[in-house]
Amino acid sequence: MKTKHLTIKELTQAVGGGVTPRMVRHYHTLGLLPPVKRSEGNYRLYTQQDVQRLQRLVALKQQGFQLSHIHQLLESHSEETIDPTPTLMAQLQQQYHSVIQQITRLRQTASALEALLGRDRDCQITQAEALAQLKQLEVDAQEGLGKLDQLWLNLDAETTTHPEVFQESLQRLLPDLSGYSEITVHLLHQLVLACGDVSLVNFVRLSPDAIAAARDALNVGCSVVTDLTAVAATLDQTRLAHLGCRIEALIDDPHITGASEAEQAFWDRDLWQKQLQQIPQGCVLIIGYAPSVLLTACKLIEQQQIQPALVIGMPIGFSHAPAAKRRLMATQIPYITIQGSLGGGLLAAMTLNALVETFIEKPDCHCYLSRP
């Protein structure tokens, strides 16, 4: 059977992702793409294998890998395994530390902007004065840096005259949330206030039916199951009791309070794994620490052994936790999660607390049915 070849234009169309013929030629020059067969007119001809390699290249580039690292990853790729060399791992670690330094610098910039933009009405006069001083500030050597420190001290002095108006600050700092329902916006506000990081909004993920599922479950007095007693203790127990919701902790040892302890404890005792298999149907399952609890819960959901009404999955971790959250988002169960390693018991508990608050205060609100 004759192999179907693609032109360079057809190759880029098959791969997508904004790849252009010029980029493909550049990748050939760098050795990221191997030499290919040419037509009688000296045009490059590509196969499906070339499509797959370029797709892998683009995916790795979008993840932020440097081209030199991508070359090593592609060369070490096989259908069965990737065996990274110690040199490559050291280079990736160096890139990671460089990225963290960039994030730190950006975080410092964001903090400075928040200090200006996050001022409420009572601080606006001082804010205008600070902006005027920044415009004229000459920051050269230590004397200039000292002036900058004094500028912030003058600006901060106004904060002792009145309480902070959080909602007013959030209006200036948060991205446009007009596409979200009123209930979802309230939830996002509460999560930001719980951790003090406005950028968290960009990582929160809700399934389209999450809010409706939560309100339906709360309406019938659902059980609430947490991974740790520390998470259960942070829940709004008064409001949940008013709704008739019973709270229980899966790992019910009060001495286990963190992610590392919870993760190991879940693996060490079959009892807690068996208890996970027996959680009530239609409950709200909240996982704020142990990624293996969420991974196991996803497995049981896929096998139709458990069927919670909603999973709030926000465990902490750097490999298992992101994987567990991706698996959760692939299930058919309503979910609320935070992408990546971010999370924790406070954010997980705050998620349900915000949903309970709006359910009690706005029982007849149906804004979530038309918007996320």
CSV table of C-alpha atoms in Angstrom, one decimal:
chain,number,residue,atom,x,y,z
A,1,MET,CA,0.0,0.0,0.0
A,2,LYS,CA,1.4,3.4,-1.0
A,3,THR,CA,2.1,5.8,1.8
A,4,LYS,CA,0.1,9.1,1.6
A,5,HIS,CA,2.5,12.1,1.8
A,6,LEU,CA,1.6,15.6,2.9
A,7,THR,CA,3.0,18.9,1.8
A,8,ILE,CA,4.4,21.3,4.4
A,9,LYS,CA,1.1,23.3,4.2
A,10,GLU,CA,-1.0,20.1,4.8
A,11,LEU,CA,1.3,19.2,7.6
A,12,THR,CA,0.7,22.5,9.4
A,13,GLN,CA,-3.0,22.2,8.8
A,14,ALA,CA,-3.1,18.7,10.3
A,15,VAL,CA,-1.1,19.8,13.4
A,16,GLY,CA,-2.9,23.1,14.0
A,17,GLY,CA,-1.9,25.1,17.0
A,18,GLY,CA,-0.7,28.1,15.0
A,19,VAL,CA,2.2,26.2,13.4
A,20,THR,CA,3.4,27.8,10.2
A,21,PRO,CA,5.5,26.4,7.3
A,22,ARG,CA,8.2,28.9,8.4
A,23,MET,CA,8.3,27.3,11.9
A,24,VAL,CA,8.5,23.9,10.4
A,25,ARG,CA,11.5,24.9,8.4
A,26,HIS,CA,13.1,26.4,11.5
A,27,TYR,CA,12.5,23.1,13.4
A,28,HIS,CA,14.3,21.2,10.6
A,29,THR,CA,17.3,23.6,10.9
A,30,LEU,CA,17.5,23.0,14.6
A,31,GLY,CA,17.2,19.2,14.2
A,32,LEU,CA,13.9,19.0,16.0
A,33,LEU,CA,12.4,17.5,12.9
A,34,PRO,CA,14.4,14.9,10.9
A,35,PRO,CA,15.1,15.3,7.1
A,36,VAL,CA,12.2,14.0,5.0
A,37,LYS,CA,11.6,12.7,1.5
A,38,ARG,CA,11.4,15.3,-1.2
A,39,SER,CA,9.2,15.4,-4.4
A,40,GLU,CA,10.6,15.7,-7.9
A,41,GLY,CA,10.1,19.4,-7.6
A,42,ASN,CA,12.2,19.4,-4.4
A,43,TYR,CA,9.2,20.0,-2.0
A,44,ARG,CA,9.3,18.3,1.4
A,45,LEU,CA,6.9,15.4,1.8
A,46,TYR,CA,5.6,14.3,5.2
A,47,THR,CA,4.0,11.2,6.7
A,48,GLN,CA,1.6,10.7,9.6
A,49,GLN,CA,4.7,9.9,11.7
A,50,ASP,CA,6.0,13.4,11.1
A,51,VAL,CA,2.6,14.8,12.1
A,52,GLN,CA,2.8,12.9,15.4
A,53,ARG,CA,6.3,14.1,16.1
A,54,LEU,CA,5.4,17.7,15.3
A,55,GLN,CA,2.3,17.4,17.5
A,56,ARG,CA,4.5,16.2,20.4
A,57,LEU,CA,6.9,19.1,19.7
A,58,VAL,CA,4.1,21.7,19.8
A,59,ALA,CA,2.6,20.2,23.0
A,60,LEU,CA,5.9,20.3,24.8
A,61,LYS,CA,6.6,23.9,23.6
A,62,GLN,CA,3.1,25.0,24.9
A,63,GLN,CA,4.0,23.5,28.3
A,64,GLY,CA,7.0,25.8,28.4
A,65,PHE,CA,9.8,23.3,27.7
A,66,GLN,CA,12.9,24.9,26.0
A,67,LEU,CA,13.7,23.7,22.5
A,68,SER,CA,17.0,22.1,23.5
A,69,HIS,CA,15.1,20.0,26.1
A,70,ILE,CA,12.4,19.2,23.6
A,71,HIS,CA,15.0,17.8,21.3
A,72,GLN,CA,16.3,15.5,24.0
A,73,LEU,CA,12.8,14.4,25.0
A,74,LEU,CA,11.9,13.6,21.4
A,75,GLU,CA,15.1,11.7,20.8
A,76,SER,CA,14.5,9.6,23.9
A,77,HIS,CA,10.9,8.9,23.1
A,78,SER,CA,9.7,5.4,22.3
A,79,GLU,CA,6.3,3.8,22.4
A,80,GLU,CA,7.1,2.1,25.8
A,81,THR,CA,9.1,4.5,27.9
A,82,ILE,CA,11.1,7.6,28.2
A,83,ASP,CA,14.4,7.2,30.0
A,84,PRO,CA,15.6,10.7,30.7
A,85,THR,CA,19.3,11.1,31.2
A,86,PRO,CA,20.7,12.7,34.5
A,87,THR,CA,21.9,15.6,32.4
A,88,LEU,CA,18.5,16.3,31.0
A,89,MET,CA,16.9,16.1,34.5
A,90,ALA,CA,19.5,18.5,35.8
A,91,GLN,CA,18.7,20.9,33.0
A,92,LEU,CA,15.0,20.7,33.6
A,93,GLN,CA,15.5,21.3,37.3
A,94,GLN,CA,17.6,24.4,36.4
A,95,GLN,CA,14.8,25.6,34.1
A,96,TYR,CA,12.3,25.0,36.9
A,97,HIS,CA,14.3,27.2,39.3
A,98,SER,CA,14.6,29.9,36.7
A,99,VAL,CA,10.8,29.8,36.1
A,100,ILE,CA,10.2,30.1,39.9
A,101,GLN,CA,12.5,33.1,40.0
A,102,GLN,CA,10.5,34.7,37.2
A,103,ILE,CA,7.2,34.0,39.1
A,104,THR,CA,8.7,35.6,42.2
A,105,ARG,CA,9.6,38.7,40.3
A,106,LEU,CA,6.1,38.8,38.7
A,107,ARG,CA,4.5,38.2,42.1
A,108,GLN,CA,6.5,41.2,43.5
A,109,THR,CA,5.2,43.3,40.6
A,110,ALA,CA,1.7,42.1,41.2
A,111,SER,CA,1.9,42.9,44.9
A,112,ALA,CA,3.0,46.4,44.1
A,113,LEU,CA,0.1,46.9,41.7
A,114,GLU,CA,-2.3,45.4,44.2
A,115,ALA,CA,-1.0,47.9,46.8
A,116,LEU,CA,-2.1,50.7,44.4
A,117,LEU,CA,-5.1,49.3,42.6
A,118,GLY,CA,-6.6,47.6,45.7
A,119,ARG,CA,-7.1,50.8,47.6
A,120,ASP,CA,-10.6,51.6,48.7
A,121,ARG,CA,-12.3,55.0,48.4
A,122,ASP,CA,-10.9,56.3,51.6
A,123,CYS,CA,-7.3,55.6,50.4
A,124,GLN,CA,-7.7,57.1,46.9
A,125,ILE,CA,-6.2,60.5,47.8
A,126,THR,CA,-3.1,58.8,49.2
A,127,GLN,CA,-3.1,56.6,46.1
A,128,ALA,CA,-3.1,59.5,43.7
A,129,GLU,CA,-0.2,61.1,45.7
A,130,ALA,CA,1.7,57.8,45.5
A,131,LEU,CA,1.3,57.6,41.8
A,132,ALA,CA,2.5,61.2,41.4
A,133,GLN,CA,5.6,60.4,43.5
A,134,LEU,CA,6.3,57.2,41.5
A,135,LYS,CA,6.3,59.2,38.3
A,136,GLN,CA,9.0,61.5,39.7
A,137,LEU,CA,10.9,58.9,41.7
A,138,GLU,CA,14.6,58.4,40.7
A,139,VAL,CA,15.6,55.0,41.8
A,140,ASP,CA,19.3,54.8,41.4
A,141,ALA,CA,21.5,53.2,44.1
A,142,GLN,CA,20.5,52.7,47.7
A,143,GLU,CA,19.2,56.3,48.2
A,144,GLY,CA,16.6,55.9,45.6
A,145,LEU,CA,15.5,52.5,47.0
A,146,GLY,CA,15.1,54.2,50.4
A,147,LYS,CA,12.8,56.8,48.9
A,148,LEU,CA,10.7,53.9,47.4
A,149,ASP,CA,10.4,52.3,50.9
A,150,GLN,CA,9.4,55.7,52.4
A,151,LEU,CA,6.7,56.1,49.6
A,152,TRP,CA,5.1,52.8,50.7
A,153,LEU,CA,5.3,53.7,54.4
A,154,ASN,CA,3.4,56.9,53.6
A,155,LEU,CA,0.8,55.1,51.6
A,156,ASP,CA,0.4,52.4,54.3
A,157,ALA,CA,-0.2,55.0,57.0
A,158,GLU,CA,-3.7,55.5,55.7
A,159,THR,CA,-4.6,51.9,56.4
A,160,THR,CA,-4.7,52.6,60.2
A,161,THR,CA,-7.7,55.0,59.8
A,162,HIS,CA,-10.4,52.6,58.7
A,163,PRO,CA,-11.1,48.9,58.1
A,164,GLU,CA,-10.3,47.4,54.7
A,165,VAL,CA,-13.2,47.2,52.3
A,166,PHE,CA,-12.5,43.8,50.6
A,167,GLN,CA,-15.2,43.8,48.0
A,168,GLU,CA,-14.2,47.2,46.7
A,169,SER,CA,-10.7,46.1,46.3
A,170,LEU,CA,-11.7,42.9,44.5
A,171,GLN,CA,-13.7,44.9,42.0
A,172,ARG,CA,-10.5,46.5,40.8
A,173,LEU,CA,-8.3,43.5,40.9
A,174,LEU,CA,-10.3,40.5,39.7
A,175,PRO,CA,-10.7,39.8,35.9
A,176,ASP,CA,-14.0,40.3,34.2
A,177,LEU,CA,-16.4,37.8,35.8
A,178,SER,CA,-19.6,39.0,34.0
A,179,GLY,CA,-19.9,35.7,32.2
A,180,TYR,CA,-20.3,33.8,35.5
A,181,SER,CA,-23.4,33.4,37.6
A,182,GLU,CA,-23.9,35.4,40.7
A,183,ILE,CA,-23.4,32.3,42.9
A,184,THR,CA,-20.2,31.4,41.1
A,185,VAL,CA,-18.8,34.9,41.4
A,186,HIS,CA,-19.5,34.8,45.2
A,187,LEU,CA,-17.7,31.4,45.4
A,188,LEU,CA,-14.6,32.8,43.5
A,189,HIS,CA,-14.6,35.9,45.7
A,190,GLN,CA,-14.6,33.7,48.8
A,191,LEU,CA,-11.7,31.6,47.5
A,192,VAL,CA,-9.6,34.6,46.7
A,193,LEU,CA,-10.3,36.1,50.2
A,194,ALA,CA,-9.4,32.7,51.8
A,195,CYS,CA,-5.9,32.6,50.2
A,196,GLY,CA,-5.1,36.3,49.3
A,197,ASP,CA,-4.2,35.3,45.7
A,198,VAL,CA,-6.2,37.0,43.0
A,199,SER,CA,-4.6,34.7,40.3
A,200,LEU,CA,-6.3,31.7,41.9
A,201,VAL,CA,-9.5,32.6,39.9
A,202,ASN,CA,-7.7,31.5,36.7
A,203,PHE,CA,-7.2,28.0,38.1
A,204,VAL,CA,-10.6,27.2,39.5
A,205,ARG,CA,-12.5,24.7,37.5
A,206,LEU,CA,-16.2,23.8,37.9
A,207,SER,CA,-18.2,21.3,35.8
A,208,PRO,CA,-21.3,22.9,34.2
A,209,ASP,CA,-23.6,21.1,36.6
A,210,ALA,CA,-21.6,21.7,39.8
A,211,ILE,CA,-23.6,24.5,41.3
A,212,ALA,CA,-27.0,22.8,40.5
A,213,ALA,CA,-25.7,19.5,42.0
A,214,ALA,CA,-24.6,21.2,45.2
A,215,ARG,CA,-27.9,23.0,45.7
A,216,ASP,CA,-29.9,19.9,45.0
A,217,ALA,CA,-27.8,17.9,47.4
A,218,LEU,CA,-28.0,20.5,50.2
A,219,ASN,CA,-31.8,20.8,49.6
A,220,VAL,CA,-32.3,17.2,50.8
A,221,GLY,CA,-29.8,17.4,53.7
A,222,CYS,CA,-27.0,15.4,52.1
A,223,SER,CA,-24.1,13.9,54.0
A,224,VAL,CA,-20.8,15.7,53.8
A,225,VAL,CA,-17.7,13.5,53.8
A,226,THR,CA,-14.2,15.1,54.2
A,227,ASP,CA,-10.8,13.4,53.9
A,228,LEU,CA,-9.6,14.8,57.3
A,229,THR,CA,-11.1,16.0,60.5
A,230,ALA,CA,-9.2,19.2,60.0
A,231,VAL,CA,-11.3,19.9,56.9
A,232,ALA,CA,-14.5,19.0,58.7
A,233,ALA,CA,-13.6,21.4,61.5
A,234,THR,CA,-13.4,24.3,59.0
A,235,LEU,CA,-16.9,23.7,57.6
A,236,ASP,CA,-19.8,26.0,58.6
A,237,GLN,CA,-21.3,23.4,60.9
A,238,THR,CA,-24.1,25.7,62.1
A,239,ARG,CA,-25.5,26.2,58.7
A,240,LEU,CA,-25.0,22.6,57.7
A,241,ALA,CA,-26.8,21.5,60.8
A,242,HIS,CA,-29.7,23.8,59.9
A,243,LEU,CA,-29.9,22.0,56.5
A,244,GLY,CA,-29.8,18.6,58.2
A,245,CYS,CA,-26.4,17.7,56.7
A,246,ARG,CA,-24.4,15.2,58.6
A,247,ILE,CA,-20.6,15.7,58.6
A,248,GLU,CA,-18.1,12.8,58.8
A,249,ALA,CA,-14.4,12.5,58.2
A,250,LEU,CA,-12.9,9.6,56.2
A,251,ILE,CA,-9.6,9.6,58.0
A,252,ASP,CA,-11.0,10.3,61.5
A,253,ASP,CA,-7.7,10.6,63.3
A,254,PRO,CA,-7.5,14.2,64.7
A,255,HIS,CA,-3.7,13.9,64.9
A,256,ILE,CA,-3.5,13.7,61.1
A,257,THR,CA,-3.7,17.3,60.0
A,258,GLY,CA,-1.5,17.7,56.8
A,259,ALA,CA,-1.2,16.4,53.3
A,260,SER,CA,1.9,14.3,53.9
A,261,GLU,CA,0.5,12.5,56.9
A,262,ALA,CA,-2.9,12.0,55.3
A,263,GLU,CA,-1.4,10.6,52.1
A,264,GLN,CA,0.7,8.0,54.0
A,265,ALA,CA,-2.1,7.2,56.5
A,266,PHE,CA,-4.5,6.4,53.6
A,267,TRP,CA,-2.1,3.9,52.2
A,268,ASP,CA,-1.2,2.3,55.6
A,269,ARG,CA,-4.7,1.4,56.7
A,270,ASP,CA,-7.1,-0.6,54.6
A,271,LEU,CA,-9.9,0.6,56.9
A,272,TRP,CA,-10.0,4.1,55.4
A,273,GLN,CA,-9.9,2.8,51.8
A,274,LYS,CA,-12.8,0.5,52.6
A,275,GLN,CA,-14.7,3.4,54.2
A,276,LEU,CA,-14.3,5.4,51.0
A,277,GLN,CA,-16.1,2.6,49.2
A,278,GLN,CA,-19.0,3.0,51.6
A,279,ILE,CA,-19.7,6.7,51.5
A,280,PRO,CA,-23.4,7.6,51.1
A,281,GLN,CA,-24.8,8.0,47.6
A,282,GLY,CA,-25.6,11.6,46.9
A,283,CYS,CA,-23.1,13.0,49.4
A,284,VAL,CA,-20.8,15.9,48.9
A,285,LEU,CA,-17.2,14.5,49.0
A,286,ILE,CA,-14.6,17.1,50.0
A,287,ILE,CA,-10.9,16.3,49.6
A,288,GLY,CA,-8.5,19.0,50.8
A,289,TYR,CA,-5.3,17.2,51.4
A,290,ALA,CA,-4.6,13.7,50.3
A,291,PRO,CA,-4.3,13.2,46.5
A,292,SER,CA,-4.5,9.4,46.8
A,293,VAL,CA,-8.0,9.8,48.3
A,294,LEU,CA,-9.1,11.7,45.3
A,295,LEU,CA,-7.4,9.2,42.9
A,296,THR,CA,-9.1,6.3,44.6
A,297,ALA,CA,-12.4,8.1,44.7
A,298,CYS,CA,-12.2,8.7,40.9
A,299,LYS,CA,-11.4,5.1,40.3
A,300,LEU,CA,-14.5,4.0,42.4
A,301,ILE,CA,-16.6,6.6,40.5
A,302,GLU,CA,-15.4,5.2,37.2
A,303,GLN,CA,-16.3,1.7,38.4
A,304,GLN,CA,-19.7,2.9,39.6
A,305,GLN,CA,-19.0,1.8,43.1
A,306,ILE,CA,-19.7,5.2,44.6
A,307,GLN,CA,-21.8,8.1,43.3
A,308,PRO,CA,-21.4,11.4,45.2
A,309,ALA,CA,-23.6,14.3,44.2
A,310,LEU,CA,-20.5,16.6,44.0
A,311,VAL,CA,-16.8,16.2,44.5
A,312,ILE,CA,-14.8,19.2,45.8
A,313,GLY,CA,-11.3,17.9,45.0
A,314,MET,CA,-8.5,20.3,46.1
A,315,PRO,CA,-5.7,18.1,47.4
A,316,ILE,CA,-2.1,19.4,47.7
A,317,GLY,CA,0.8,17.8,45.9
A,318,PHE,CA,3.2,18.2,43.0
A,319,SER,CA,2.6,15.0,41.0
A,320,HIS,CA,-0.3,13.0,42.4
A,321,ALA,CA,-2.5,16.0,43.1
A,322,PRO,CA,-2.5,17.5,39.5
A,323,ALA,CA,-3.0,14.0,38.1
A,324,ALA,CA,-5.9,13.4,40.5
A,325,LYS,CA,-7.6,16.6,39.5
A,326,ARG,CA,-7.2,15.9,35.8
A,327,ARG,CA,-8.8,12.5,36.4
A,328,LEU,CA,-11.6,14.1,38.4
A,329,MET,CA,-12.4,16.5,35.5
A,330,ALA,CA,-12.6,13.5,33.2
A,331,THR,CA,-15.4,11.8,35.2
A,332,GLN,CA,-19.1,12.3,34.7
A,333,ILE,CA,-19.5,13.5,38.4
A,334,PRO,CA,-20.1,17.2,39.1
A,335,TYR,CA,-16.9,18.7,40.5
A,336,ILE,CA,-15.2,21.8,41.7
A,337,THR,CA,-11.4,21.8,41.7
A,338,ILE,CA,-8.2,23.9,41.4
A,339,GLN,CA,-5.8,23.0,38.7
A,340,GLY,CA,-2.2,22.1,39.5
A,341,SER,CA,-0.7,21.8,43.0
A,342,LEU,CA,-2.8,24.6,44.5
A,343,GLY,CA,-5.4,23.6,47.0
A,344,GLY,CA,-5.7,22.7,50.7
A,345,GLY,CA,-8.3,22.0,53.3
A,346,LEU,CA,-9.2,25.7,53.9
A,347,LEU,CA,-10.0,26.3,50.3
A,348,ALA,CA,-11.9,23.0,50.0
A,349,ALA,CA,-14.0,23.8,53.1
A,350,MET,CA,-14.5,27.4,52.0
A,351,THR,CA,-15.9,26.2,48.7
A,352,LEU,CA,-18.8,24.3,50.4
A,353,ASN,CA,-19.2,27.1,52.9
A,354,ALA,CA,-19.8,29.6,50.1
A,355,LEU,CA,-22.3,27.3,48.4
A,356,VAL,CA,-24.1,26.7,51.7
A,357,GLU,CA,-24.3,30.5,52.3
A,358,THR,CA,-25.8,31.4,49.0
A,359,PHE,CA,-28.2,28.4,49.1
A,360,ILE,CA,-29.6,29.6,52.5
A,361,GLU,CA,-29.6,33.3,51.7
A,362,LYS,CA,-30.8,32.9,48.0
A,363,PRO,CA,-32.9,29.7,47.9
A,364,ASP,CA,-34.9,30.9,44.9
A,365,CYS,CA,-31.9,32.1,42.8
A,366,HIS,CA,-31.7,30.2,39.4
A,367,CYS,CA,-28.9,32.3,37.8
A,368,TYR,CA,-26.6,29.3,37.8
A,369,LEU,CA,-28.9,27.4,35.3
A,370,SER,CA,-28.0,29.7,32.4
A,371,ARG,CA,-24.4,30.6,33.3
A,372,PRO,CA,-21.5,28.7,35.0
